[in-house]
XYZ file of C-alpha atoms in Angstrom:
194
model
C 169.487 31.025 61.085
C 166.236 32.329 62.692
C 163.008 29.991 63.299
C 159.668 31.884 61.245
C 157.891 33.534 63.822
C 154.111 32.562 64.440
C 152.228 35.487 64.846
C 148.582 33.927 65.466
C 149.975 34.265 68.862
C 150.772 38.375 69.646
C 147.214 38.200 69.784
C 146.752 35.797 73.247
C 149.657 38.236 74.597
C 146.970 41.675 73.594
C 144.782 39.545 75.885
C 146.506 38.763 79.105
C 149.364 41.429 79.225
C 146.482 44.602 78.217
C 147.508 45.718 75.470
C 148.144 46.564 71.211
C 151.473 44.851 69.838
C 152.338 46.059 66.427
C 153.509 43.517 64.173
C 156.710 45.039 64.067
C 157.215 45.160 67.460
C 155.681 41.616 67.633
C 158.870 40.718 65.999
C 161.564 43.632 67.174
C 160.298 40.989 70.015
C 161.229 37.796 68.277
C 164.815 40.194 67.448
C 165.082 40.785 71.051
C 165.697 37.401 71.609
C 168.057 36.385 68.724
C 170.665 39.591 70.292
C 170.675 38.901 73.804
C 172.488 35.758 74.120
C 174.734 33.536 72.436
C 172.893 30.465 75.166
C 170.813 29.189 72.592
C 168.513 26.672 75.358
C 168.187 30.501 76.842
C 166.581 31.246 72.506
C 165.109 27.794 72.230
C 162.981 29.141 76.249
C 162.137 32.741 75.170
C 160.699 31.507 71.865
C 158.887 28.719 72.854
C 157.097 31.321 76.114
C 156.786 34.170 73.395
C 154.255 31.044 71.189
C 152.698 30.024 74.345
C 154.563 26.831 74.116
C 154.918 26.283 78.149
C 153.224 23.100 79.281
C 150.751 25.406 82.351
C 148.708 23.162 84.490
C 145.683 24.237 82.800
C 146.852 22.852 79.773
C 147.048 20.021 81.638
C 143.635 19.959 83.634
C 142.030 20.822 79.945
C 144.122 18.047 78.646
C 142.809 16.093 81.162
C 145.876 14.518 82.435
C 145.745 16.398 86.276
C 143.331 17.223 88.299
C 143.778 20.985 89.129
C 144.487 23.842 87.631
C 145.615 25.583 90.486
C 149.220 26.705 90.227
C 151.750 24.434 90.889
C 154.587 26.673 92.743
C 151.493 28.532 95.132
C 148.621 26.014 94.455
C 146.331 28.625 94.864
C 145.727 29.833 91.534
C 145.250 28.353 88.158
C 148.047 28.444 86.631
C 149.034 31.496 83.750
C 150.997 32.770 82.547
C 150.547 36.225 83.633
C 150.727 34.180 87.571
C 152.917 31.765 86.801
C 155.455 34.119 86.228
C 154.868 37.114 87.352
C 151.590 37.021 89.557
C 152.462 34.425 92.300
C 153.210 35.153 94.944
C 156.307 33.192 95.822
C 156.813 34.098 92.450
C 156.151 38.259 93.153
C 158.521 38.172 95.831
C 161.818 36.619 93.863
C 161.794 38.459 91.679
C 161.454 42.170 94.372
C 164.614 40.311 95.971
C 165.734 40.164 92.725
C 165.341 43.150 91.303
C 167.082 44.347 95.200
C 169.576 42.407 93.503
C 170.108 44.042 90.566
C 169.657 47.552 92.667
C 172.450 47.506 94.330
C 174.908 45.174 92.337
C 174.197 48.466 89.836
C 173.070 51.144 91.786
C 170.372 51.109 89.082
C 167.020 50.771 90.064
C 164.047 48.428 87.913
C 160.971 46.099 89.140
C 157.796 45.322 87.787
C 155.120 48.449 89.709
C 158.614 51.315 88.617
C 160.626 50.780 85.641
C 159.471 47.128 83.961
C 156.535 46.075 82.399
C 154.336 42.647 82.608
C 154.830 42.935 79.509
C 158.753 44.276 78.683
C 159.690 40.757 82.056
C 157.511 38.222 79.672
C 157.869 39.893 76.688
C 161.542 41.248 75.893
C 162.882 44.397 76.949
C 163.855 46.552 74.159
C 168.212 46.935 74.167
C 169.107 50.637 73.838
C 172.520 49.448 75.500
C 175.005 46.733 77.501
C 172.946 47.823 80.261
C 168.638 46.951 78.373
C 170.520 44.151 76.806
C 172.264 41.975 80.266
C 168.817 42.591 81.859
C 167.020 40.383 78.984
C 170.405 38.196 79.545
C 169.055 37.611 83.792
C 164.848 38.530 82.852
C 165.567 35.267 80.519
C 167.476 32.958 83.385
C 164.793 33.866 85.988
C 162.045 32.871 83.375
C 163.714 29.555 82.407
C 164.379 29.127 86.624
C 160.603 29.222 87.000
C 159.285 27.236 84.219
C 162.660 24.969 86.237
C 160.909 25.531 89.776
C 156.974 24.371 88.778
C 158.274 21.427 86.779
C 160.478 20.706 89.528
C 157.065 21.322 92.752
C 159.265 23.601 94.347
C 159.350 26.926 95.574
C 161.673 28.880 94.026
C 165.801 29.976 95.423
C 167.214 33.028 95.044
C 169.947 31.910 95.956
C 169.094 28.749 93.081
C 169.099 31.828 90.615
C 171.924 33.490 91.992
C 173.733 29.991 91.054
C 172.117 30.498 87.602
C 173.241 33.926 86.340
C 176.694 33.214 87.538
C 176.638 30.365 85.834
C 176.376 32.325 82.458
C 178.735 34.903 83.409
C 181.312 31.583 84.079
C 179.800 30.782 80.463
C 180.488 33.725 78.498
C 184.218 34.838 80.423
C 184.637 31.650 79.105
C 183.597 31.598 75.107
C 185.229 36.102 75.620
C 188.752 34.145 76.589
C 188.844 31.598 73.612
C 186.772 34.226 70.697
C 189.484 37.000 72.457
C 186.718 39.454 73.720
C 187.510 39.637 77.628
C 187.468 43.657 77.228
C 183.878 43.385 75.559
C 183.226 41.047 78.326
C 184.390 43.253 80.743
C 182.493 46.266 79.682
C 179.582 44.286 79.912
C 179.082 41.467 83.284
C 181.408 43.703 84.350
C 177.975 46.411 84.810
C 177.211 43.586 87.964
C 179.168 44.166 91.182
C 180.032 40.781 92.101
């Protein structure tokens, strides 16, 4: 069952991303979330991100829990959502390496500066085919990983991220085997040449 959607959060994303989000598009981001994966932890993470329920150091600083609002990963800039998930130097490197890997294993090129916008990375990519759905899962896993790294006060590591993506693939394979849907699984995850 779908969780109710708070439309008031939309305005903050419009300001942060310098875009206008029509109500129908905003609702569409939640459809993307629900149709991208069966992994409830990933769904819940994206739901919390869309609603801006994830705690940043700016929040903790405003609540007087810490003495600085600096990014937990780089320590150089205030930890906003956009900085944490897109603009942090360490995160930019992670995204660049991830998109290079994705291009190599799928022969398709995506990136923040080429095909994917900040909006698509943060809010979700419209699903037109299995490739878009797969890319959304990888974006979700990556954002969840970035947040986990931030909470652990570490720098992101591409090999750790690969392991998370691979683990999700194995979980999906197990579910496909148990539900007799291996052909669908192969068509979907088979896009990646492991």
